XYZ file of C-alpha atoms in Angstrom:
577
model
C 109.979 118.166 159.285
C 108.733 120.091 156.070
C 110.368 116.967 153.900
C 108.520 114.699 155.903
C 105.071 116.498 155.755
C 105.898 116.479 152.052
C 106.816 113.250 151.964
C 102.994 111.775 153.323
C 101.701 114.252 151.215
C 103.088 112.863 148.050
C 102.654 109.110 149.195
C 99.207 109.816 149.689
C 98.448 111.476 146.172
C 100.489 108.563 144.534
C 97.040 106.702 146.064
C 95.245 108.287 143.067
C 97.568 107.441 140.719
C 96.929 103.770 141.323
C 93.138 104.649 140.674
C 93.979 105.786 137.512
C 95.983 102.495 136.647
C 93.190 101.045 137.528
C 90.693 102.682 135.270
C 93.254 102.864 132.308
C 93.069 98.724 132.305
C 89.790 98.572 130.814
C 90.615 100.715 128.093
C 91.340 98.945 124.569
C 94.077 101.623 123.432
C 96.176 100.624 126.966
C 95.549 96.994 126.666
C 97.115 96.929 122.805
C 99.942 98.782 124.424
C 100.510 96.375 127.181
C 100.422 93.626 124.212
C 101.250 95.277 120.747
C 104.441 97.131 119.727
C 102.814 99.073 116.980
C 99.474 100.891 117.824
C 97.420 102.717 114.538
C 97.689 106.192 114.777
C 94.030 106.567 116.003
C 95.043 104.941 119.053
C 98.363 106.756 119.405
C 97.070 109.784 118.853
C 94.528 108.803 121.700
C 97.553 107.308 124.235
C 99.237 110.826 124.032
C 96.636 113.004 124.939
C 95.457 110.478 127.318
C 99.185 110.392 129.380
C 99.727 114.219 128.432
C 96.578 114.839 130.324
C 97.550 112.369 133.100
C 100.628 114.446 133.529
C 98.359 117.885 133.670
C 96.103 115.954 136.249
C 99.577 115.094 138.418
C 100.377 118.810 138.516
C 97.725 120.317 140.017
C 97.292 117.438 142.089
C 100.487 118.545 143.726
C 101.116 120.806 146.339
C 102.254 124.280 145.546
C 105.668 125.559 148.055
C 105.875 129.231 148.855
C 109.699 129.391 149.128
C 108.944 132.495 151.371
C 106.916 130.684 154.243
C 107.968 127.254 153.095
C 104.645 126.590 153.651
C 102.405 124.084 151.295
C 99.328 124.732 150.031
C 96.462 123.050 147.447
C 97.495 123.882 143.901
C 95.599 126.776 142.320
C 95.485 127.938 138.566
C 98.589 130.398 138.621
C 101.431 130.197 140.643
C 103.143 133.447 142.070
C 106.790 134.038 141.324
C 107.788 132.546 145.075
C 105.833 129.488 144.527
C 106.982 126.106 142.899
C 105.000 122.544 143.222
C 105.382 119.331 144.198
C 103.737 117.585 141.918
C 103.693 113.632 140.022
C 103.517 115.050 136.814
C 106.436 112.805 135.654
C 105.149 109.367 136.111
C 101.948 109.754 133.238
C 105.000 110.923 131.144
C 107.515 108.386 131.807
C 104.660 105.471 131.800
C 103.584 106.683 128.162
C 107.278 106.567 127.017
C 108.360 102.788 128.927
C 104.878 101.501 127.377
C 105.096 103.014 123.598
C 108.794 104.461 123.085
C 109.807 107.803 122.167
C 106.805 109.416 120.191
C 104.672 108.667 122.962
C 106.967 109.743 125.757
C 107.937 112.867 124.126
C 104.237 113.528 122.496
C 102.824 113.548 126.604
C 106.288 115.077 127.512
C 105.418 117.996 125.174
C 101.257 118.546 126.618
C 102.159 118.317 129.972
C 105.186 120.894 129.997
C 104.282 123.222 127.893
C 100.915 123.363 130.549
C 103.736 123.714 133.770
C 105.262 126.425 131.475
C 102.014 127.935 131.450
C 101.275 128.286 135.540
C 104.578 130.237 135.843
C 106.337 130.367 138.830
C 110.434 130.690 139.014
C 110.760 127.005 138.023
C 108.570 127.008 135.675
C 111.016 126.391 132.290
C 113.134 124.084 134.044
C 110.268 122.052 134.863
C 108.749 122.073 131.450
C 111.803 121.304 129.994
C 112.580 118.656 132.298
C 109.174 116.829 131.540
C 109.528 116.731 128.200
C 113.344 115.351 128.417
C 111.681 112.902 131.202
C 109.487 111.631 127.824
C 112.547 111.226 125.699
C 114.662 109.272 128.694
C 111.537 106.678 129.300
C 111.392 106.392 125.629
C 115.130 105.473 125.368
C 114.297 102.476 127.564
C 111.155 101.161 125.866
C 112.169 97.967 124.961
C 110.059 96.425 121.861
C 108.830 93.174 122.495
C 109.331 93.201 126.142
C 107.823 94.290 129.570
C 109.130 96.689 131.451
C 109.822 95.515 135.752
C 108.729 97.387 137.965
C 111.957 98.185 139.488
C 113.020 99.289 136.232
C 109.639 101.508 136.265
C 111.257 102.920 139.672
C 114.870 103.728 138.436
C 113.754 105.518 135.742
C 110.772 107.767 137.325
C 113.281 108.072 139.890
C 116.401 108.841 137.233
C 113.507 111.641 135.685
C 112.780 113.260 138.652
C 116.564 113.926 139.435
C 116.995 114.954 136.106
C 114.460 117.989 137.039
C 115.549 118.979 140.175
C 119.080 118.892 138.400
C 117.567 121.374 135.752
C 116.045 123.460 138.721
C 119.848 124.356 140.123
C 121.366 124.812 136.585
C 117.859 127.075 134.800
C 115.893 128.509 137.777
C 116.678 131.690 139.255
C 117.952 133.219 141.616
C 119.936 130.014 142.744
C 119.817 130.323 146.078
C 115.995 129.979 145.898
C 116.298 126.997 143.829
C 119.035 125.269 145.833
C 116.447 125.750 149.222
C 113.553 124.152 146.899
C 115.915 121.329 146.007
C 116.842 120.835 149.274
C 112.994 120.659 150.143
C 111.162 118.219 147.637
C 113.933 116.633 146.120
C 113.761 113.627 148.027
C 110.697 113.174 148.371
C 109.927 114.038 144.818
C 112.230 111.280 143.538
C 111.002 108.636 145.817
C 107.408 109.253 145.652
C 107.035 109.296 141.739
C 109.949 106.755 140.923
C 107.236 104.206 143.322
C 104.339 105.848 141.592
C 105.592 105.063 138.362
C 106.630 101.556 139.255
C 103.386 101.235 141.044
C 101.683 102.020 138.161
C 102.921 99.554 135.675
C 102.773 96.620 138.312
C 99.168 97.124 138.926
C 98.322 97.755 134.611
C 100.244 94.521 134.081
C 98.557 92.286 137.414
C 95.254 93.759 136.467
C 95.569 92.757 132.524
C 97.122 89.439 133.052
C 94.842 88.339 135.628
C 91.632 89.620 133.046
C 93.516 87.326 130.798
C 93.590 84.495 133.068
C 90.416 84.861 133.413
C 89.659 84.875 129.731
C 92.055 81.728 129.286
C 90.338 79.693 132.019
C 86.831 80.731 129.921
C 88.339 79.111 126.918
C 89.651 76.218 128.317
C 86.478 75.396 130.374
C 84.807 75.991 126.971
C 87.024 73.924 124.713
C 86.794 71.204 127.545
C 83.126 70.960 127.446
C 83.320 71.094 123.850
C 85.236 67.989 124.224
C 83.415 66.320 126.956
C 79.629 67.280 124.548
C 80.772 66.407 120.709
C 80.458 62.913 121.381
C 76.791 62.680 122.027
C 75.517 65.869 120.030
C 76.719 64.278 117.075
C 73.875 61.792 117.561
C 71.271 64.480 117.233
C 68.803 66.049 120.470
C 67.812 63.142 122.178
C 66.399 62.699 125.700
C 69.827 60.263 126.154
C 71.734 62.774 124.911
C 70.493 65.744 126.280
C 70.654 64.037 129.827
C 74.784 63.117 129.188
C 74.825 67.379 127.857
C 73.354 68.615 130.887
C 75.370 66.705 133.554
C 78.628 67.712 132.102
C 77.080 71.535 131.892
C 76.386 71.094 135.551
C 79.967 69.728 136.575
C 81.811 72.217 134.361
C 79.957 75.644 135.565
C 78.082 74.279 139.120
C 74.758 76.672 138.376
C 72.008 75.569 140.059
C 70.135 73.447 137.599
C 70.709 72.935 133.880
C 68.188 71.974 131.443
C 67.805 71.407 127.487
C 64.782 71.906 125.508
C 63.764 71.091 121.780
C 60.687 73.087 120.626
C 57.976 71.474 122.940
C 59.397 69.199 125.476
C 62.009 69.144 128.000
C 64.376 66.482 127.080
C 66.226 67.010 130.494
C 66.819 68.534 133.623
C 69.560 68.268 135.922
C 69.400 69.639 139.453
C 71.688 68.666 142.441
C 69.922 66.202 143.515
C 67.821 63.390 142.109
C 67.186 61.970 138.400
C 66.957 64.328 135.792
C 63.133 65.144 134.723
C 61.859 65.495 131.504
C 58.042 66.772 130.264
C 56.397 69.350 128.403
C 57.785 72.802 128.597
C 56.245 74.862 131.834
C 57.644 78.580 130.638
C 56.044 81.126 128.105
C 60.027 82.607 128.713
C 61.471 79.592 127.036
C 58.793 79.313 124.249
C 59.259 83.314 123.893
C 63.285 81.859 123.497
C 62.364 80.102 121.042
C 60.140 81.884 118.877
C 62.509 84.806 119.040
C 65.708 83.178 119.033
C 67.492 85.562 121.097
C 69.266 84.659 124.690
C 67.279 86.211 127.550
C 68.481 86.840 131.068
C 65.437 86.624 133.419
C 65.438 88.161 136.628
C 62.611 86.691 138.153
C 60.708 83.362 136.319
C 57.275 81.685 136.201
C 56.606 79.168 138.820
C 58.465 76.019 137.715
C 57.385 72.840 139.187
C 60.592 71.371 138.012
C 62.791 74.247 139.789
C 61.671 75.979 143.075
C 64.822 77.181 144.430
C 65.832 79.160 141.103
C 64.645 82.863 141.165
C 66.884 83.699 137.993
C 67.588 81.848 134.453
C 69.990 82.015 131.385
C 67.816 81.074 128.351
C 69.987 80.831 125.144
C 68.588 79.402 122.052
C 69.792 76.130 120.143
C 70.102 76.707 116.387
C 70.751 74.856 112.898
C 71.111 76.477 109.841
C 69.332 79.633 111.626
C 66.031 77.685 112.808
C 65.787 77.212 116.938
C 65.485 73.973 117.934
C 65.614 73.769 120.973
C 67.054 76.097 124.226
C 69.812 75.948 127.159
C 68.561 76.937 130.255
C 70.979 77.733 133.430
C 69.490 78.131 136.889
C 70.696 80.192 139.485
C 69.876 81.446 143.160
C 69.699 85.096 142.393
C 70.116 87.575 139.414
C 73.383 88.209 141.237
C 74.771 85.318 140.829
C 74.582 85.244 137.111
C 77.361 88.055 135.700
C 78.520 89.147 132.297
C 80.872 86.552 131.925
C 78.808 83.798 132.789
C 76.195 85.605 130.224
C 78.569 85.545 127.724
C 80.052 82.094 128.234
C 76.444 80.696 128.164
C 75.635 82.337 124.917
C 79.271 80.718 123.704
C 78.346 77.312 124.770
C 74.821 77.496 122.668
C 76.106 78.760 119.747
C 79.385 75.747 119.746
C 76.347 73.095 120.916
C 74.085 74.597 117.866
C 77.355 74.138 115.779
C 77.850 70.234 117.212
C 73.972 69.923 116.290
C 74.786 71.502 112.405
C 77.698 68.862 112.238
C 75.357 66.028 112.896
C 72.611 66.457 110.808
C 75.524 67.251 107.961
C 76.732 63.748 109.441
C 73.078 62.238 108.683
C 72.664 63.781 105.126
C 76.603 62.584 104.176
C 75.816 59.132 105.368
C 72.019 59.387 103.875
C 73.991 60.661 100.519
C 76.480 57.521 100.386
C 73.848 55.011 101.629
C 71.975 56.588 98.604
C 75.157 55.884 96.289
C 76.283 52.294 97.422
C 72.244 51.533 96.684
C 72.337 52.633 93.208
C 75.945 50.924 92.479
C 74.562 47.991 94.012
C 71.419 48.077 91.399
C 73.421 48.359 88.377
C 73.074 44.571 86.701
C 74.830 44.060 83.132
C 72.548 44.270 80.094
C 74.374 41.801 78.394
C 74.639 39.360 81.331
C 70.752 39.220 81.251
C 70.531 38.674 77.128
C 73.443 35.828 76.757
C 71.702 34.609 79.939
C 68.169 34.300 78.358
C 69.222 33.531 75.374
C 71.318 30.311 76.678
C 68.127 28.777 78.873
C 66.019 29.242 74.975
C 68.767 27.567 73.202
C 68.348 24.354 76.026
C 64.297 24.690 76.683
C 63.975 22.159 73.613
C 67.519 20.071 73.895
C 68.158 19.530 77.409
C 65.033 21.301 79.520
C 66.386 20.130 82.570
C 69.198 22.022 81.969
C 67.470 24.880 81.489
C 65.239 24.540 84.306
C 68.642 24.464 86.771
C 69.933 27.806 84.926
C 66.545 29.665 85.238
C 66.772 28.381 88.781
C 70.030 30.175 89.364
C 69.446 33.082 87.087
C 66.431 33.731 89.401
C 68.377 33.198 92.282
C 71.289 35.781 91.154
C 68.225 38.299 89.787
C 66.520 37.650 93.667
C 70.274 38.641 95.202
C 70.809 41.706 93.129
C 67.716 43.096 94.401
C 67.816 42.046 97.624
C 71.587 43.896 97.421
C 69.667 47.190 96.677
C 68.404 47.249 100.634
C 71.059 45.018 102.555
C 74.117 46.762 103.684
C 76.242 44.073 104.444
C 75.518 39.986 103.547
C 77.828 37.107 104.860
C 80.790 36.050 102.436
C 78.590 32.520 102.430
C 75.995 34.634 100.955
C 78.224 36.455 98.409
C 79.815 33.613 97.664
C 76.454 31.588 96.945
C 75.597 34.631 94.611
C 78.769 34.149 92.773
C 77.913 30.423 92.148
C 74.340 31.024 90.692
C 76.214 33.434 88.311
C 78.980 30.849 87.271
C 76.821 28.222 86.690
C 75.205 30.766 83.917
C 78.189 31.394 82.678
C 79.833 27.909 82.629
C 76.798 26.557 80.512
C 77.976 29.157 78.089
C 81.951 28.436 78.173
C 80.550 24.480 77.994
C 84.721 22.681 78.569
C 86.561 25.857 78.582
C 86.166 27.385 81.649
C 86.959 25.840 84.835
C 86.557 27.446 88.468
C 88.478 26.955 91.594
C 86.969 28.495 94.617
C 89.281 28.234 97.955
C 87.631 29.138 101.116
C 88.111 29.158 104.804
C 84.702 27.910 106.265
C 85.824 29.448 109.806
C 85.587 32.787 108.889
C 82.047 32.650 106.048
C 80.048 33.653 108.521
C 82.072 37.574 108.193
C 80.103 40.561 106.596
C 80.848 42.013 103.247
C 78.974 44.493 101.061
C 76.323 42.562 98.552
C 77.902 42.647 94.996
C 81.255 42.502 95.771
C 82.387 39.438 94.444
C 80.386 38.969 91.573
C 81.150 42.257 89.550
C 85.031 40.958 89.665
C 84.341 37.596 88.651
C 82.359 38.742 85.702
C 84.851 41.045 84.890
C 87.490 38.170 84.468
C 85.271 35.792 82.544
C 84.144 38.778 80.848
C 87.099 40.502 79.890
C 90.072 38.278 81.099
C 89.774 34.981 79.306
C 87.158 35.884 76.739
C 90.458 35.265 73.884
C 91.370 31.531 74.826
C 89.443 28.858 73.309
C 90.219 26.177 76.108
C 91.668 25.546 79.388
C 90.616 28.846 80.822
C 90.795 28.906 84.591
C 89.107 32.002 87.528
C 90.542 31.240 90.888
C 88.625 32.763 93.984
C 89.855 32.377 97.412
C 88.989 33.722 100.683
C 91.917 33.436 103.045
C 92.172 34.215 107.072
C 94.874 36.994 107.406
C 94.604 37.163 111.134
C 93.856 40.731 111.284
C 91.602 40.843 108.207
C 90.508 38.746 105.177
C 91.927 39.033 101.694
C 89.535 37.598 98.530
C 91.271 37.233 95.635
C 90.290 36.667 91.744
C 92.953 35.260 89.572
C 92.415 34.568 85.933
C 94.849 33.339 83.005
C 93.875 35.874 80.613
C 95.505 37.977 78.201
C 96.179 40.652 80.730
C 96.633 44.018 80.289
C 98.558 46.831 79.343
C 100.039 49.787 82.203
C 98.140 52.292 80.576
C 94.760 50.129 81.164
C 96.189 48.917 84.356
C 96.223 52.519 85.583
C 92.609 53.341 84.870
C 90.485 49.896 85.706
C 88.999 50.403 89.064
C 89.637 54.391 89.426
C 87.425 55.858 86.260
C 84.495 54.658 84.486
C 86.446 52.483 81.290
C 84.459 52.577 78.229
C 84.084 48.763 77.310
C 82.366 46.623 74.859
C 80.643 44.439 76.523
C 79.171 45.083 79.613
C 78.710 48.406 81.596
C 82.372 49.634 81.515
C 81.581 50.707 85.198
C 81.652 47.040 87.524
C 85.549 47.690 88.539
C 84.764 51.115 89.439
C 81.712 50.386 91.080
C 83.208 47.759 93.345
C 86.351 50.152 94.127
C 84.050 53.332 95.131
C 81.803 50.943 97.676
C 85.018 49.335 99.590
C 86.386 52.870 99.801
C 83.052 53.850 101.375
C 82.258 51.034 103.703
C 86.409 50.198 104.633
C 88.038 52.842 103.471
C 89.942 50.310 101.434
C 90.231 49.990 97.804
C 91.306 46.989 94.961
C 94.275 46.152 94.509
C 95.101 45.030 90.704
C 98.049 43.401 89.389
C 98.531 41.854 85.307
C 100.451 42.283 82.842
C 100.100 41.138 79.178
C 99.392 37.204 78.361
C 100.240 36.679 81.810
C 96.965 37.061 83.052
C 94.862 39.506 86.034
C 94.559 39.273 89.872
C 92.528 41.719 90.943
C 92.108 41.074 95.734
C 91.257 42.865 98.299
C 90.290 43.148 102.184
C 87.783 43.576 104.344
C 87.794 43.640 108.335
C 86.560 41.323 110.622
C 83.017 42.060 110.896
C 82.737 41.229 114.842
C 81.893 44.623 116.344
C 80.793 45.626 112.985
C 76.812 46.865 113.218
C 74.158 44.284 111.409
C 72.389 44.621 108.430
């Protein structure tokens, strides 16, 4: 009957021990031993004192035997020389050593029996000799890198407590006494603290894993919204985009309304029923928001015509580059409803929307920036174009002024192109082309019977968008530099060709060529150059990488002449000028 009494007794004080599991989740030195294998000595240091006082707490929570009466009674501070204790000292001992190896087990081993050493009693070196062995044996079976089961957790609390009440019979004395003590807690003893200590590490691991669930389902709602917002808050804080924002908030994380703010208006607000709303902002909480920049949690709000049933709000602020521009408002029913994780997953989802907002007005600048540098690539004309140019229509104002009339015509035509190049992002390859012709006609009064042009083109597919300026710069550079050495039969080739998928334009010339070493440089640096600019090749190369993200391709070799083609994509679906 006594073992039974015992037994209940021992049951119900393992009850505390889960409390304690319990409690030790939510601190950090037991969660990096649940996930680490090596802990810094500050938290070592802090895990052994922690499980040798867990161990101190399981003594005198046990129940002290007078082998006299065999009678139990509440621990007290001394024992007399008749009493021993059933305690669950072993299981903060053994848990120390299964979750961080030997110097833990034996480090709690050591605190906690050297204290049962102190209380005295006839067992009292057997038992603190016991504990500290119980230390070493958990430690044996920490297993690096691995959790420990909690049947494993029972074998070995129960394998410990054995191990004492096998120390009792061979240190105690007189034997007899210890035999009858044996006889009386043994059992009990082992079962009760071999399911305490398996108890224990099944409740620390459920409890951290399902914190981490938790924590994972966070991030993955976080990284899905993410997804779901970068699309439109690339585009800036618009009332369009703002509206797409706050219905995906309100999907993801159901609150009771969602709204976004810039600095004055509401650009949207999304309740569970009806259109989203948009005016002036109602709140001196949100302007406070945004003056301060800091999130605020408000337990009760200003009356909001735009939210009634609300009585609480989550008001984070929107930021680039440090300024507020705007806030995040989530609504809820009650101040209750609104806990530290949805606090702190709020103030997450500002700060990666302020982020989304930083990456699109970097987006705007970048494409500001290149706009910038396609304009001023686009405005560079050759000096030396314009004098041979002006100096041919002089030479024919008194010999053949109609002549000259046609090549001022076309020079003013080519001068009206360039500029109008400087604004236009894209022109039709009729266009282009047109420009290329009011150039050669310059250029063939110069070269008068030794240079002849062949232009092939597809009229189905003029009508396609190119950059202004592509053409030309090429053309000039083969008349230019390709057949600038032959004194007749010179030929420049241009064709535009359909290529299904794209359009290739090509410029073939039968000049001298040139060699690898020139080959390798034309179109990729700035080559110095005699005549002309020394920059037309490059120029031309830099603006198809930055409108197509495709580049010239050059092919000559000496006396054999230069093809210099590239392509461009279809321009349907491609924006206007």
């Amino acid at each position: 009957m006594a073992m039974l009494d015992l037994l209940i007794i021992m049951f119900e004080r393992v009850g505390m021990i889960v409390a304690v599991a319990f409690l030790l989740t939510r601190f950090r030195f037991f969660q990096n031993m649940i996930h680490q294998d090596v802990l810094d000595r500050r938290q070592e240091l802090t895990a052994i004192l922690f499980f040798g006082l867990f161990g101190i707490f399981g003594t005198y929570f046990g129940v002290a035997l007078d082998m006299q009466t065999f009678h139990f009674e509440n621990m007290s501070w001394q024992l007399t020389t008749d009493e021993a204790i059933a305690n669950s000292r072993v299981i903060g001992v053994v848990v120390a050593g299964l979750l961080g190896g030997y110097r833990l087990g034996i480090g709690a081993g050591l605190i906690a029996g050297i204290h049962r050493m102190s209380l005295g009693g006839f067992t009292a070196i057997s038992c603190g000799i016991s504990t500290i062995i119980s230390g070493v044996i958990a430690g044996y079976f920490y297993k690096k890198g691995k959790h420990t089961t909690p049947l494993a957790a029972f074998l070995i609390g129960a394998l410990a407590e054995a191990l004492q009440m096998l120390l009792i019979l061979v240190i105690a004395d007189p034997f007899p006494k210890a035999l009858a003590l044996v006889q009386a807690i043994g059992l009990p003893m082992i079962l009760a603290n071999g399911i305490g200590a398996a108890l224990f590490m099944l409740i620390a691991y459920n409890v951290i894993s399902d914190q981490e669930k938790i924590t994972a389902l966070q991030a993955q709602k976080t990284l899905r919204i993410a997804d779901q917002t970068l699309g439109y808050l690339r585009t800036g804080m618009k009332q369009q985009t703002a509206e797409a924002v706050c219905k995906i908030l309100f999907n993801e994380l159901r609150p009771g309304a969602v709204a976004m703010t810039n600095k004055t208006d509401i650009l949207a607000f999304l309740g569970p029923v009806g259109e989203p709303l948009h005016g002036p902002i109602q709140t001196d909480i949100t302007r406070q928001v945004i003056q301060q920049g800091t999130l605020v949690v408000a337990d009760t709000i200003e009356p909001d015509p735009y939210n009634s049933s609300c009585e609480a709000v989550v008001i984070a602020p929107l930021k680039t580059r440090n300024e507020t521009v705007g806030t995040l408002k989530l609504y809820y029913p009650s101040r209750k409803a609104i806990t530290d994780v949805t606090i702190e997953l709020i103030a997450g989802l500002a700060e990666l929307l302020s982020n989304q907002l930083e990456i699109a007005e970097a987006d705007r600048a970048y494409q500001l920036a290149k706009e910038a540098e396609i304009q001023a690539l686009q405005a560079q004309i050759s000096p030396h174009f314009l004098f041979n140019s002006m100096n041919i229509i002089i030479s024919l104002i008194r010999t053949n002024p109609d002549e000259a009339r046609k090549l001022l015509s076309s020079l003013s035509y080519f001068l009206r192109q360039n500029l109008q190049g400087t604004t236009a992002k894209l022109v039709t390859l009729q266009q282009e082309l047109a420009h290329v012709e009011a150039y050669l006609m310059i250029e063939e009064a110069r070269f008068i019977d030794k240079l002849k042009i062949c232009i092939d083109t597809d009229p189905a597919i003029m009508h396609h968008k190119i950059p202004p300026l592509t053409l030309q710069p090429i053309v000039e550079n083969a008349i230019t530099h390709g057949i600038k050495d032959l004194a007749a039969d010179a030929i420049v080739h241009i064709s535009i060709e359909d290529m299904e998928r794209f359009i290739r334009i090509t410029v073939q010339d039968n000049g001298s060529g040139m060699e690898e070493e020139r080959l390798q440089q034309v179109g990729q640096t700035q080559v110095l150059s005699e005549k002309g600019t020394g920059v037309g090749l490059y120029n031309v190369n830099r603006r198809l990488q930055m409108s197509f993200g495709t580049e010239l391709e050059i092919h000559s070799a000496p006396d054999k002449g230069t093809s210099i083609s590239f392509h461009i994509p279809k321009s349907e679906g491609m924006p206007d000028e």
